[in-house]
Each structure stands twice: as C-alpha cells, then as structure tokens.
Amino acid sequence: MSRVLILAGLAALAAGASACAVPNYEAEPVSVYQWERRQQAAEREYAERQRLCRITKDDDPRKVELCRGVSGVED
C-alpha cells in the first residue's frame, strides 16, 4: 500500500515538474491583422524597455539588465 502511495506521489511530482519545463507556445499569425497586432505589441514592449532604461538611475543595479539590447542608450 505504501509503495502505491509513494509511486503515485512521485508520478504527481514528475508531472508537476515537467509542466514547468514546457515552453510557451504562440501560434504564428495567419492574417495581416494578427501580424500587425504582433508587431505593434513588440514595438510597445521595446518602447517600454527604452523608457525604463532612460529613467533608471545609473547607480541602480537593475540598470544593466533593463538597458540590455536597448539602442541609443549610453553605457
């Protein structure tokens, strides 16, 4: 009986751990409208990263991470 419970517990643990490792899936856009929305979302995200990089103080330890990949910002 205890072996069954242990095996069931291990199976549940393995299933939970594997769910964390599954990458997010985003379907490719199929219409012009979907492509446009995707592009606009990427542009908004980049603009927000530029804004955060610009307003973060130089002595803030997050500055390097926030400014990584953002063009037009002094290092």
CSV table of C-alpha atoms in Angstrom, one decimal, residues 4-71:
chain,number,residue,atom,x,y,z
A,4,VAL,CA,1.5,2.6,-4.3
A,5,LEU,CA,1.3,5.9,-2.5
A,6,ILE,CA,5.0,6.6,-3.0
A,7,LEU,CA,4.7,5.8,-6.7
A,8,ALA,CA,1.6,8.0,-7.1
A,9,GLY,CA,3.4,10.8,-5.3
A,10,LEU,CA,6.5,10.5,-7.5
A,11,ALA,CA,4.3,10.5,-10.6
A,12,ALA,CA,2.5,13.6,-9.5
A,13,LEU,CA,5.8,15.3,-8.7
A,14,ALA,CA,7.2,14.4,-12.0
A,15,ALA,CA,4.1,15.6,-13.9
A,16,GLY,CA,4.2,18.9,-12.0
A,17,ALA,CA,7.9,19.4,-12.7
A,18,SER,CA,7.6,18.6,-16.4
A,19,ALA,CA,4.8,21.2,-16.7
A,20,CYS,CA,7.2,23.9,-15.6
A,21,ALA,CA,9.7,22.9,-18.3
A,22,VAL,CA,7.2,23.2,-21.2
A,23,PRO,CA,7.9,26.4,-23.2
A,24,ASN,CA,5.1,28.8,-24.0
A,25,TYR,CA,3.6,28.2,-27.4
A,26,GLU,CA,2.5,31.1,-29.5
A,27,ALA,CA,0.8,30.3,-32.8
A,28,GLU,CA,2.1,32.1,-35.9
A,29,PRO,CA,-0.2,34.9,-37.0
A,30,VAL,CA,-2.2,33.9,-40.1
A,31,SER,CA,-3.8,37.2,-41.1
A,32,VAL,CA,-2.4,40.6,-41.8
A,33,TYR,CA,-4.3,42.0,-38.8
A,34,GLN,CA,-2.7,39.4,-36.5
A,35,TRP,CA,0.8,40.2,-37.8
A,36,GLU,CA,0.1,43.9,-37.3
A,37,ARG,CA,-1.0,43.4,-33.7
A,38,ARG,CA,2.1,41.3,-33.0
A,39,GLN,CA,4.4,43.9,-34.5
A,40,GLN,CA,2.7,46.7,-32.5
A,41,ALA,CA,3.0,44.7,-29.3
A,42,ALA,CA,6.7,44.2,-29.9
A,43,GLU,CA,7.1,47.9,-30.6
A,44,ARG,CA,5.3,48.8,-27.4
A,45,GLU,CA,7.4,46.4,-25.4
A,46,TYR,CA,10.6,47.9,-26.8
A,47,ALA,CA,9.4,51.4,-26.2
A,48,GLU,CA,8.7,50.5,-22.5
A,49,ARG,CA,12.2,49.0,-22.2
A,50,GLN,CA,13.7,52.2,-23.6
A,51,ARG,CA,11.6,54.3,-21.1
A,52,LEU,CA,12.7,52.1,-18.1
A,53,CYS,CA,16.3,52.3,-19.2
A,54,ARG,CA,16.1,56.0,-19.6
A,55,ILE,CA,14.5,56.7,-16.2
A,56,THR,CA,16.6,54.2,-14.2
A,57,LYS,CA,19.4,55.9,-12.2
A,58,ASP,CA,23.0,54.9,-13.1
A,59,ASP,CA,23.7,53.5,-9.6
A,60,ASP,CA,20.7,51.2,-9.7
A,61,PRO,CA,21.8,47.5,-10.0
A,62,ARG,CA,18.9,46.8,-12.4
A,63,LYS,CA,20.3,49.4,-14.9
A,64,VAL,CA,22.4,46.8,-16.8
A,65,GLU,CA,19.5,44.4,-17.1
A,66,LEU,CA,17.0,47.0,-18.1
A,67,CYS,CA,19.3,48.5,-20.8
A,68,ARG,CA,20.5,45.2,-22.3
A,69,GLY,CA,19.6,45.3,-26.0
A,70,VAL,CA,18.2,48.8,-26.0
A,71,SER,CA,19.8,51.0,-28.6
